[in-house]
mmCIF file of C-alpha atoms and ligand atoms in Angstrom:
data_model
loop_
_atom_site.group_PDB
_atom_site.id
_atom_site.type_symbol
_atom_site.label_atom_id
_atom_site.label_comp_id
_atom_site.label_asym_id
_atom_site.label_seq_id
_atom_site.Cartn_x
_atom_site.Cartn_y
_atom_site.Cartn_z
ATOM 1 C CA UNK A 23 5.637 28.752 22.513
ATOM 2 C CA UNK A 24 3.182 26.584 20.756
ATOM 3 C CA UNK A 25 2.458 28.249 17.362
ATOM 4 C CA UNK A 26 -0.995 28.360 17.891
ATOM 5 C CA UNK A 27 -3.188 30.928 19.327
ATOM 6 C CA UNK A 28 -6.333 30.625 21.517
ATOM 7 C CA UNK A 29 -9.253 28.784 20.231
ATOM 8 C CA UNK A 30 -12.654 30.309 19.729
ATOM 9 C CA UNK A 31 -15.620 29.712 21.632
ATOM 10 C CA UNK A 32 -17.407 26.694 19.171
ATOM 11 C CA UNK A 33 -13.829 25.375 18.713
ATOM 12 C CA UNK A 34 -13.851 25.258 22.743
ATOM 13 C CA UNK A 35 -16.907 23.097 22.814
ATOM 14 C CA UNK A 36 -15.395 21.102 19.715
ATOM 15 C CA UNK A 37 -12.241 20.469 22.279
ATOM 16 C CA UNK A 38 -14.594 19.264 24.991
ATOM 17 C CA UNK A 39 -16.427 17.226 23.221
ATOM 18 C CA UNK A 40 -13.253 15.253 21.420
ATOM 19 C CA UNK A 41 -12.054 15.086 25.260
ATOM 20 C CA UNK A 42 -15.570 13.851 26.139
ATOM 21 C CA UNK A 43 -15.124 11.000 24.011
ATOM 22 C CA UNK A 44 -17.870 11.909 21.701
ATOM 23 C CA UNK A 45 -17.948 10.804 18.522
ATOM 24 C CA UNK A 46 -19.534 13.540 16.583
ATOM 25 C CA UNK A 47 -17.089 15.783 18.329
ATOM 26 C CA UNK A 48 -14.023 13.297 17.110
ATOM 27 C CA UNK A 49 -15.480 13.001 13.841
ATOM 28 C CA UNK A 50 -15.697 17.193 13.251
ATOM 29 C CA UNK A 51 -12.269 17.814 14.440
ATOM 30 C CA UNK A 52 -10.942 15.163 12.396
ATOM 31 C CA UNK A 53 -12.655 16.556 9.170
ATOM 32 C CA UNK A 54 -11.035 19.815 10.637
ATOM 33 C CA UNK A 55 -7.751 18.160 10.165
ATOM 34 C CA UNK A 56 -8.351 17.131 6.984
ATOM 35 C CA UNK A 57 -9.283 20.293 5.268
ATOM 36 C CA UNK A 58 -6.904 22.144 3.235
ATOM 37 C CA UNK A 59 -8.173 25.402 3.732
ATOM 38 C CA UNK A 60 -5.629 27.888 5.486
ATOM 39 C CA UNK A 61 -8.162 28.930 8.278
ATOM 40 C CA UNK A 62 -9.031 25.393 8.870
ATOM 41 C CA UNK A 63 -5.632 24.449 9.231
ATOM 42 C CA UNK A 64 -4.811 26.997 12.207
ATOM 43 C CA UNK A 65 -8.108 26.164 13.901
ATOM 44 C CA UNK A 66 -7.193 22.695 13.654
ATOM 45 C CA UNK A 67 -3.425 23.040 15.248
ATOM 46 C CA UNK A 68 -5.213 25.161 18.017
ATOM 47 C CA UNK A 69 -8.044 22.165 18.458
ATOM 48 C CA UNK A 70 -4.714 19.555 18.376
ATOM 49 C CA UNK A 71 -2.717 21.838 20.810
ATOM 50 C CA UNK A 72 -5.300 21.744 23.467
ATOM 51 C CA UNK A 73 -5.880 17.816 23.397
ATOM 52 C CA UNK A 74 -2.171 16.819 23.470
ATOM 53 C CA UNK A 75 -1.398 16.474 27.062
ATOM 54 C CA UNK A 76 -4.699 13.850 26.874
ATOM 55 C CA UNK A 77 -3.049 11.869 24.177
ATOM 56 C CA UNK A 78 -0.466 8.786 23.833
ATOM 57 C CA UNK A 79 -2.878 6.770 26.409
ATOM 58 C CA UNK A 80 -3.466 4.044 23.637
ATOM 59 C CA UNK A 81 -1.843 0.933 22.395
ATOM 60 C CA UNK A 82 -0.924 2.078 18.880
ATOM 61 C CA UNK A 83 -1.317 -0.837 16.503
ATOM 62 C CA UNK A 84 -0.747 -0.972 12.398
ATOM 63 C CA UNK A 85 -1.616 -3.716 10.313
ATOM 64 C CA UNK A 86 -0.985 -4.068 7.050
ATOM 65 C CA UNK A 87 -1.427 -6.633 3.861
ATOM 66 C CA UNK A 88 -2.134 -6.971 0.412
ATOM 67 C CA UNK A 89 -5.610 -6.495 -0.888
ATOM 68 C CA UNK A 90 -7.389 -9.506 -0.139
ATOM 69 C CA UNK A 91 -5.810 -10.289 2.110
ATOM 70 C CA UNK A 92 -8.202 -10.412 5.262
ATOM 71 C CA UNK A 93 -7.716 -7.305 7.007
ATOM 72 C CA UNK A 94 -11.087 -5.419 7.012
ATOM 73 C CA UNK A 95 -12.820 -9.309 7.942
ATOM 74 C CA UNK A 96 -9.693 -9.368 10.530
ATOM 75 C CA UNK A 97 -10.110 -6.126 12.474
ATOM 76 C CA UNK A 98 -13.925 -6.208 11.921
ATOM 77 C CA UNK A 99 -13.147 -9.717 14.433
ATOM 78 C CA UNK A 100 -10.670 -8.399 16.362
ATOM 79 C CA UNK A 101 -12.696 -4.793 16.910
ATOM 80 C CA UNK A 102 -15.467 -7.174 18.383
ATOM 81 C CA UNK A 103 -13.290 -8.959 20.371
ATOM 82 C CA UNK A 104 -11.901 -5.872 21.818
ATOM 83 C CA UNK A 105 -14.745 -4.182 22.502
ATOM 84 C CA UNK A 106 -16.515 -7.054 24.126
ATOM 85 C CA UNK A 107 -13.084 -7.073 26.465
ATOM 86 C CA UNK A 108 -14.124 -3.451 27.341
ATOM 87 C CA UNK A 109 -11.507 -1.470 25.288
ATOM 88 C CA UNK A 110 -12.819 1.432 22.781
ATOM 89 C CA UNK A 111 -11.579 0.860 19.451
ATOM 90 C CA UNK A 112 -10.459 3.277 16.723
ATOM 91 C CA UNK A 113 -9.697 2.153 13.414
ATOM 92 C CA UNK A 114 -7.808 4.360 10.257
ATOM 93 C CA UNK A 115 -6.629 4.147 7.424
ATOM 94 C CA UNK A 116 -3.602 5.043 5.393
ATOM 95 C CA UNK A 117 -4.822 4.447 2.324
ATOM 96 C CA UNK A 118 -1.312 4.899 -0.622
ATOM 97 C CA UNK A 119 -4.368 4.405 -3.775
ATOM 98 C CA UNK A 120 -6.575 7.162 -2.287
ATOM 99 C CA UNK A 121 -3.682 10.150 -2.762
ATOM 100 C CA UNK A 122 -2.760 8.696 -6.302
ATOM 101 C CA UNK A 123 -6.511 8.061 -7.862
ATOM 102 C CA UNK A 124 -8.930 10.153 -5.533
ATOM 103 C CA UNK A 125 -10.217 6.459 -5.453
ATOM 104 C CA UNK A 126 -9.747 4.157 -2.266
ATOM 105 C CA UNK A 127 -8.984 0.970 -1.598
ATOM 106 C CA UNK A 128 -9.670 1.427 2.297
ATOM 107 C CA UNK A 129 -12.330 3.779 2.577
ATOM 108 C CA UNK A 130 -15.480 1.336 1.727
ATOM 109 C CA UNK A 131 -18.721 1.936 3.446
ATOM 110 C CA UNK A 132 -19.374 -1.478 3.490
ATOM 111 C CA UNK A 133 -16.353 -2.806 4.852
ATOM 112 C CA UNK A 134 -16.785 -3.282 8.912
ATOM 113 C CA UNK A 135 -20.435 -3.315 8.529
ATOM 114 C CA UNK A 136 -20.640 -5.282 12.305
ATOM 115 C CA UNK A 137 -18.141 -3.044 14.136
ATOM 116 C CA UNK A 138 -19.348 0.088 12.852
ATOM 117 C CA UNK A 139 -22.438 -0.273 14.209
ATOM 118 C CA UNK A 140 -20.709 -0.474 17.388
ATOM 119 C CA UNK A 141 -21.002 2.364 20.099
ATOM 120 C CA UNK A 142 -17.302 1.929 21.056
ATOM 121 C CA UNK A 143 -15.947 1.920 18.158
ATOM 122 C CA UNK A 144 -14.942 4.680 15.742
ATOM 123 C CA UNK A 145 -14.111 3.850 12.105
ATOM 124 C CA UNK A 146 -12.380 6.509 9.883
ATOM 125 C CA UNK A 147 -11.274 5.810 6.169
ATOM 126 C CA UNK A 148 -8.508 7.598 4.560
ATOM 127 C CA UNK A 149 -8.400 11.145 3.911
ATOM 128 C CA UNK A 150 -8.443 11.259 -0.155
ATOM 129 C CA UNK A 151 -5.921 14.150 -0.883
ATOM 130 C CA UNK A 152 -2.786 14.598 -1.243
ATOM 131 C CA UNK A 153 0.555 12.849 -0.974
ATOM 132 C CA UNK A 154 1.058 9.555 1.028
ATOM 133 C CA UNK A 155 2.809 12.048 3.690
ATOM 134 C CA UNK A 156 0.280 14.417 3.289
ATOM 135 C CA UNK A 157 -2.360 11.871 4.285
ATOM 136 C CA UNK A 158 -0.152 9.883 6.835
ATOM 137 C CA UNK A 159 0.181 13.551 8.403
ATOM 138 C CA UNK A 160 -3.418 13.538 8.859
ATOM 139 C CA UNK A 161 -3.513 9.864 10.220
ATOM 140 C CA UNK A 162 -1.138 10.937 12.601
ATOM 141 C CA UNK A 163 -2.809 13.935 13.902
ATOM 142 C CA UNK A 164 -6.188 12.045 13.848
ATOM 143 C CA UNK A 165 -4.818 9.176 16.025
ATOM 144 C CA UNK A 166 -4.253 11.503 18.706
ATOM 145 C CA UNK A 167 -7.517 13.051 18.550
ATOM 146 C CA UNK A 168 -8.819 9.133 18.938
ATOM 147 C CA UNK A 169 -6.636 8.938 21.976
ATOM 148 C CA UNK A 170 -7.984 12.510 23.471
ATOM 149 C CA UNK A 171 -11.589 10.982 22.849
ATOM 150 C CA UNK A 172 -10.292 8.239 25.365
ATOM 151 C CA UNK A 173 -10.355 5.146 22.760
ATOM 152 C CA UNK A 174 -7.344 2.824 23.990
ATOM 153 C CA UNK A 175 -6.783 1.040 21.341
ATOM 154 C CA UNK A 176 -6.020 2.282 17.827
ATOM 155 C CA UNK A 177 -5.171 0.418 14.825
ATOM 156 C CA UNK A 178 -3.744 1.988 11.382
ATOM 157 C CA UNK A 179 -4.628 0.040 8.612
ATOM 158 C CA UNK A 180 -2.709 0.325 5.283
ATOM 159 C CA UNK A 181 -2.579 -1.657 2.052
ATOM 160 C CA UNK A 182 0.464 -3.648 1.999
ATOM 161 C CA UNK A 183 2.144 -1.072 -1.467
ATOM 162 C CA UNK A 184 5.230 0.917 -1.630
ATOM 163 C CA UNK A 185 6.276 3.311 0.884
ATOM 164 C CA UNK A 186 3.120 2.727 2.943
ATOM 165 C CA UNK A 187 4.030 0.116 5.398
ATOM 166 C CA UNK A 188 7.323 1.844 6.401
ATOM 167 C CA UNK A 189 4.951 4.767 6.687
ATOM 168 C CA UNK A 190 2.187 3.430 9.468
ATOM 169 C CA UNK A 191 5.122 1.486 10.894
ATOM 170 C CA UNK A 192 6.788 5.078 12.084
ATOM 171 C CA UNK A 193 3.765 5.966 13.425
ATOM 172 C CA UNK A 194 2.369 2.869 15.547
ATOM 173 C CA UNK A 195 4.194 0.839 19.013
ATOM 174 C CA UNK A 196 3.342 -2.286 16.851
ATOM 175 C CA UNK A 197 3.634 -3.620 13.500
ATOM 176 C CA UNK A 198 1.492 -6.111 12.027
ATOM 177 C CA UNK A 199 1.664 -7.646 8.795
ATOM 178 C CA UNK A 200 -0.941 -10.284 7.656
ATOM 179 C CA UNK A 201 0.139 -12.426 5.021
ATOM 180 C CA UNK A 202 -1.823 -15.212 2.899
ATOM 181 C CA UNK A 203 -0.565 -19.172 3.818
ATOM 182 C CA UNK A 204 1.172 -18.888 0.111
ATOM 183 C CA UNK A 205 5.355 -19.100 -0.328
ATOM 184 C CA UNK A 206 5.387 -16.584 -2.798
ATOM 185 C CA UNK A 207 4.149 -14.035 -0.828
ATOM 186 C CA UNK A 208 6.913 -13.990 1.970
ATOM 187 C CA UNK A 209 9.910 -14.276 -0.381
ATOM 188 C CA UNK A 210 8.445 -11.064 -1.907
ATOM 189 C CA UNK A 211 8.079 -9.601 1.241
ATOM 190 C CA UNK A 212 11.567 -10.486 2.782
ATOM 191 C CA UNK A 213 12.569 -8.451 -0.484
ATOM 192 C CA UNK A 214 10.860 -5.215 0.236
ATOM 193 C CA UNK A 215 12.668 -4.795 3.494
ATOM 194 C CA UNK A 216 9.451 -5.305 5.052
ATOM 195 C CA UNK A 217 11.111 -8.300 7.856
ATOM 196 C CA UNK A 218 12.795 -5.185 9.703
ATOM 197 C CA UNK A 219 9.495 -3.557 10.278
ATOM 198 C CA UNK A 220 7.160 -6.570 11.153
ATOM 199 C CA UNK A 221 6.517 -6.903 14.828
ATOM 200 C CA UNK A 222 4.001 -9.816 14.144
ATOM 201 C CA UNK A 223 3.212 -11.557 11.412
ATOM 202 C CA UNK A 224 -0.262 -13.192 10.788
ATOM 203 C CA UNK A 225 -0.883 -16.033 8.458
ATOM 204 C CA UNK A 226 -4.574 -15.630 7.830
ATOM 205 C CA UNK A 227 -7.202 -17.752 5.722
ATOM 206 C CA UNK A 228 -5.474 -20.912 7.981
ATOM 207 C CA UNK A 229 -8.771 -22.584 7.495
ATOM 208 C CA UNK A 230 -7.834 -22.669 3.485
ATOM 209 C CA UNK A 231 -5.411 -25.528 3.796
ATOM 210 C CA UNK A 232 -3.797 -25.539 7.893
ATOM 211 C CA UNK A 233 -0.580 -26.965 5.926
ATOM 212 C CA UNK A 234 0.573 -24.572 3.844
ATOM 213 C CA UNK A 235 -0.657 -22.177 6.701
ATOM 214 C CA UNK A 236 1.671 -24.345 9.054
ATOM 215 C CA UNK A 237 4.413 -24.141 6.183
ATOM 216 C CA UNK A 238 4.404 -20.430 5.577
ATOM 217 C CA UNK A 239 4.815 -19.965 9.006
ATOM 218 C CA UNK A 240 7.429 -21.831 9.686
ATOM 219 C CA UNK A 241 8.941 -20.135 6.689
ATOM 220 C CA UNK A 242 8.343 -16.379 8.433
ATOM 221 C CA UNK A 243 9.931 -17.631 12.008
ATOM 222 C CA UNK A 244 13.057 -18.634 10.192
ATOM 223 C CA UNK A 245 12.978 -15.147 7.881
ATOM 224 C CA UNK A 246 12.247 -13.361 11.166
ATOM 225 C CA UNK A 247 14.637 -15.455 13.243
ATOM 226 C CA UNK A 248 17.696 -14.520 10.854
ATOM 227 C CA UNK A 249 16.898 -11.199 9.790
ATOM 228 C CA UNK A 250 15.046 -9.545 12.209
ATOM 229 C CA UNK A 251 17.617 -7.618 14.042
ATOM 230 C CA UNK A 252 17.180 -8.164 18.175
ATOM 231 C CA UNK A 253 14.915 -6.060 20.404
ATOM 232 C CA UNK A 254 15.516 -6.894 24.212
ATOM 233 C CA UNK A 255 12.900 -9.089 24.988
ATOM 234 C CA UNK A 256 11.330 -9.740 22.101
ATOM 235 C CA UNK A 257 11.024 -12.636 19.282
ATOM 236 C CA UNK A 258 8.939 -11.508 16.867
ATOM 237 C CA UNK A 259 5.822 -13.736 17.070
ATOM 238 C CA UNK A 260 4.137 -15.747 14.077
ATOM 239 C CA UNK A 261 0.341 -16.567 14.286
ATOM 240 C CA UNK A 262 -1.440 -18.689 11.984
ATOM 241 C CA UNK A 263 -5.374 -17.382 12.112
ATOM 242 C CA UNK A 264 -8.904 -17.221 10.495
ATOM 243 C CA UNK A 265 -10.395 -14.699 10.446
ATOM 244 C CA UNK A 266 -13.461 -15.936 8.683
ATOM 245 C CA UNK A 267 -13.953 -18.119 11.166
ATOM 246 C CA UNK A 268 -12.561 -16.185 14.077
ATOM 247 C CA UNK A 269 -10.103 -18.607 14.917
ATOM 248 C CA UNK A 270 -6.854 -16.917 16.399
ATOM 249 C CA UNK A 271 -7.962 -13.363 17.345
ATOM 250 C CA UNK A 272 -7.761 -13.679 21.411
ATOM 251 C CA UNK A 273 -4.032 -15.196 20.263
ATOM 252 C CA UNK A 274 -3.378 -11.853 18.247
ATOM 253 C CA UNK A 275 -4.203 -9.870 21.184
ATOM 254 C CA UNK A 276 -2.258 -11.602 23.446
ATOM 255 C CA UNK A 277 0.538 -11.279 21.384
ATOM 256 C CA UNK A 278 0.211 -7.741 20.630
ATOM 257 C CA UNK A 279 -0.027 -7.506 24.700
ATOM 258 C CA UNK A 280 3.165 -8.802 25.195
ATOM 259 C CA UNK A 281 5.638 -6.821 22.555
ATOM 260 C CA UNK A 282 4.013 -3.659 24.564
ATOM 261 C CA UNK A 283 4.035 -5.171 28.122
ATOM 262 C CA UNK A 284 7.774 -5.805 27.268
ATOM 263 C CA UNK A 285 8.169 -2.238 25.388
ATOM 264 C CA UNK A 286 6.812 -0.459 28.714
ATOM 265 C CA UNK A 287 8.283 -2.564 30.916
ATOM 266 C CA UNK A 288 12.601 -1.092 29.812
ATOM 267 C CA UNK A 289 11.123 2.215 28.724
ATOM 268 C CA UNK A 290 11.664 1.537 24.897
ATOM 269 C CA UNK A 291 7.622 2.948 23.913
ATOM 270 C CA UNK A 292 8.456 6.261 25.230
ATOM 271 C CA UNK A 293 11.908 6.255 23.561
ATOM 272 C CA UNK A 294 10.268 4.896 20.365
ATOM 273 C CA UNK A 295 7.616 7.156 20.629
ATOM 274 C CA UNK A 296 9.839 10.444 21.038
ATOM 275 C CA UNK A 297 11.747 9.168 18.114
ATOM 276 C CA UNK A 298 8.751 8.899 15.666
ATOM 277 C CA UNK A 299 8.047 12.180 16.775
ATOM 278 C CA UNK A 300 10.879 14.135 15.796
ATOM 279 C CA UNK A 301 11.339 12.027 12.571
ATOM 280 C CA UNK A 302 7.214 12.877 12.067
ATOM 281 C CA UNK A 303 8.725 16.746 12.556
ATOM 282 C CA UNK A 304 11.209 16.099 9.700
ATOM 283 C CA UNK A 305 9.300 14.464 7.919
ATOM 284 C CA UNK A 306 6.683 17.941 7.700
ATOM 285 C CA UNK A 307 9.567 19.989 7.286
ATOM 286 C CA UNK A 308 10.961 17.967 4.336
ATOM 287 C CA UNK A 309 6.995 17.854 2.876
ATOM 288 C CA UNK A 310 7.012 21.651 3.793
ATOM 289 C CA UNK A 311 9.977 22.579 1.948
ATOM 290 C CA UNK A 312 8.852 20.533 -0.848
ATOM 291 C CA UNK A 313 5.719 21.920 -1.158
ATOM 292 C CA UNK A 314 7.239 25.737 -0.903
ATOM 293 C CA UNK A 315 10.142 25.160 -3.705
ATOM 294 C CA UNK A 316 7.377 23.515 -6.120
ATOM 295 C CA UNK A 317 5.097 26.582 -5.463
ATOM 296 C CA UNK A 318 7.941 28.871 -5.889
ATOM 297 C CA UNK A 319 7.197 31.737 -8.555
ATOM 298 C CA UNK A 320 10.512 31.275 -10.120
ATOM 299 C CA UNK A 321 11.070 27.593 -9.665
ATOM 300 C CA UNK A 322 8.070 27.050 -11.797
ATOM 301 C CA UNK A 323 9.171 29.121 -14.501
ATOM 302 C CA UNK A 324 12.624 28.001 -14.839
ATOM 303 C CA UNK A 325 12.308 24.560 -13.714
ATOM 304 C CA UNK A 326 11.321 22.809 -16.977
ATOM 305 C CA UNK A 327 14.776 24.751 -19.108
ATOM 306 C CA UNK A 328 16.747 23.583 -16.637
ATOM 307 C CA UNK A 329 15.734 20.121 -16.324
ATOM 308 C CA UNK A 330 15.750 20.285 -20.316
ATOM 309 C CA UNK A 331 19.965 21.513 -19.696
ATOM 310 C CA UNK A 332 20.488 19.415 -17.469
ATOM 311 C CA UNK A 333 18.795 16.213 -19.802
ATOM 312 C CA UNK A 334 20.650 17.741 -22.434
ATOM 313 C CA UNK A 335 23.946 17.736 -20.556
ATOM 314 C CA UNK A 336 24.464 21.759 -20.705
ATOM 315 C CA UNK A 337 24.092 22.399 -17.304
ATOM 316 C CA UNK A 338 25.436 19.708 -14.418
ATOM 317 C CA UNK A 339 22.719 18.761 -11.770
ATOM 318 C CA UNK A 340 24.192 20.248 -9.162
ATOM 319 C CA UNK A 341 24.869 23.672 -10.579
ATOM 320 C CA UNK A 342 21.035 23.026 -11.492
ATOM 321 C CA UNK A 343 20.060 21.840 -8.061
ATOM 322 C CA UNK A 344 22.239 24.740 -6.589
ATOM 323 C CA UNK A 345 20.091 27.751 -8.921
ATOM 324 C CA UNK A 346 16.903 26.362 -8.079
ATOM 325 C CA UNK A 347 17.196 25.983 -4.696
ATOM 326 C CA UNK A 348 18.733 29.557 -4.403
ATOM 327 C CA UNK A 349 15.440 30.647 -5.399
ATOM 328 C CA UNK A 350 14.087 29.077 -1.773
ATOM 329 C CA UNK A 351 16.369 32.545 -0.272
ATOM 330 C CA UNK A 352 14.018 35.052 -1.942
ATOM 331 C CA UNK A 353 10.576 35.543 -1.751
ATOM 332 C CA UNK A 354 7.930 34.538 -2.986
HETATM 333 P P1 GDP B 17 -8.859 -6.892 2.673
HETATM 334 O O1 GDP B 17 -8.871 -6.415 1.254
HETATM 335 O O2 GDP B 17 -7.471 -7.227 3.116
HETATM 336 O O3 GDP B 17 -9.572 -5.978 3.621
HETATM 337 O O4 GDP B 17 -9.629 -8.302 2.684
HETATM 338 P P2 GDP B 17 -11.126 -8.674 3.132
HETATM 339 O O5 GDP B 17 -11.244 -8.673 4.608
HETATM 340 O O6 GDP B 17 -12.077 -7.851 2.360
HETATM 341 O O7 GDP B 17 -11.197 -10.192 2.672
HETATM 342 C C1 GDP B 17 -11.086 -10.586 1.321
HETATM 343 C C2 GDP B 17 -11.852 -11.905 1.133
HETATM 344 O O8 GDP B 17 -11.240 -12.929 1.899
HETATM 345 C C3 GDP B 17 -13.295 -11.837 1.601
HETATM 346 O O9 GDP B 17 -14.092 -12.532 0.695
HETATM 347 C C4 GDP B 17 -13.266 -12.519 2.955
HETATM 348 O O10 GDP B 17 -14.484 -13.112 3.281
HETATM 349 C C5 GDP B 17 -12.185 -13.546 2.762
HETATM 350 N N1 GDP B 17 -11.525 -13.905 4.020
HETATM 351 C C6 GDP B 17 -11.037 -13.071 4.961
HETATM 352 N N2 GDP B 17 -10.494 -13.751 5.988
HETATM 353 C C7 GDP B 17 -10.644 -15.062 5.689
HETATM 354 C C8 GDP B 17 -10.284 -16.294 6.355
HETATM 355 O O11 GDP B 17 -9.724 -16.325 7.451
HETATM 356 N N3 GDP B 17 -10.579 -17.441 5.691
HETATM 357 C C9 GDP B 17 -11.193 -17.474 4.482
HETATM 358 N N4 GDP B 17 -11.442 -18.651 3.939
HETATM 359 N N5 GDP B 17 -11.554 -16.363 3.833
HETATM 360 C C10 GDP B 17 -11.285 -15.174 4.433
#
């Protein structure tokens, strides 16, 4: 069973164009994705049904940092790099401002201007609806499409806020987080948890001042070194770069090379990767069941006297919890 049924005839040349690696193709079946219509959403599982057995053929990569940070002059380097090396390059963004404001952080024209010019390359900014799962969902789906269109490497981009990082962590082989040469910064992000998810960390703008580049660094190995718990094989590696002046890149690579050389080599991607993909399934479920109770007839109706009760200390929160989510039994 795969919950979708046959696709029609233009949606047939959609699918052989994504699998033909064309771009216009890619780009129409991600927009597919992306709708919220009802009838776009089943032609869209139907498109993403018939690509799957092309997809997972990429290196996965996310990167993620503060605003400012470097990361659209960093991948606009790296993209180059990569391309010149031969690879096909898909860039996208999980953008947490764009689902909050309607605005976006990520998704600036002008950002890239170099590598989207490039024929290998395929640059896609963040859907702007909907909840931070909603649009990681769509991320997701449109990172496989990338892969069915044959590019082999694809990096997720996200601004370094809230639940985004652990976000385009669960959905990438490789985490990257690129960090300014400043001792604040790290502390902060030790803090957030964020040492657990970081693969690689990159201390950019190195051509600032090399010594507190050379500092911070040293800083992140030790953080990394105590905290990070073990994966067989693999120290988590700490790169001091510029971007600006494209100092560091071929490093990056190398690096990134390496974590998935020795991912591949025990069999820990595919076990990684099966792993995102049944959390990704709970994940939808929990977003589905979300979405269902808060469109629930009854739950809207009775949801703001009960919260009142249970502010008010009449009714307890589970007895509350317990009513409203009896609703969930009983249509609509
Ligand atoms: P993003 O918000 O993380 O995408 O950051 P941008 O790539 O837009 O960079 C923010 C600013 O930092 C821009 O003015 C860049 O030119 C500058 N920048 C980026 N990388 C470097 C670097 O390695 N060295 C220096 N000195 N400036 C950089």
């Amino acid at each position: 069973m795969n919950g979708a049924s046959a696709p029609s005839k233009a949606d047939q040349a959609l699918i052989a164009g994504v699998l033909e690696g064309r771009r216009r193709a890619l780009a129409k079946s991600i927009t597919l994705i992306e709708s919220t219509r009802p009838d776009h959403q089943e032609r869209a599982q139907q498109v993403l049904f018939s690509v799957l057995p092309h997809t997972g053929g990429a290196i996965r990569v996310g990167i993620s940092g503060a605003p400012g940070a470097g990361k659209s002059t960093f991948i606009e380097v790296l993209g180059n790099f990569l391309i010149d090396a031969g690879h096909r390059l898909a860039v996208l963004a999980v953008d947490p401002s764009s689902s909050r404001s309607g605005g976006s952080i990520l998704g600036d024209k002008t950002r890239m201007e170099t590598l989207c010019q490039r024929e290998d390359a395929f640059i896609r900014p963040s859907p702007s609806a909907g909840s931070l799962g909603g649009v990681a969902e769509k991320t997701r789906e449109a990172m496989l499409l990338c892969e069915a269109a044959g590019f082999d490497v694809i990096i997720v981009e996200t601004v370094g806020v809230g639940q985004s990082e652990t976000t385009v962590a669960g959905m990438v082989d490789l985490f990257a987080l690129l960090q300014l040469p400043n001792a604040g910064d790290d502390l902060q992000a030790i803090k957030k948890g964020i040492v657990e998810i970081a693969d690689l960390v990159v201390i950019n703008k190195a051509d600032l001042n090399p010594h507190a580049a050379n500092v911070t660094r040293a800083q992140w190995k030790q953080a990394l070194h105590l905290l990070r718990p073990a994966l067989a094989g693999w120290t988590p590696t700490v790169l001091a770069v510029s971007a600006l002046k494209k100092e560091g890149v071929a490093e990056f690579w190398e690096a990134v090379q390496k974590f998935h050389d020795a991912l591949t080599a025990n069999g820990a991607l595919a076990e990684k990767r099966r792993h995102q993909a049944v959390d990704w399934m709970w994940q939808l479920i929990h977003f589905g069941l979300n979405q269902q109770f808060q469109r629930h007839a009854q739950v809207q109706v009775l949801l703001p006297e009960i919260s009142r009760q249970v502010a008010a200390g009449e009714m307890s929160p589970s007895a509350a919890a317990h009513t409203l989510l009896g609703f969930l039994n009983h249509d609509p």
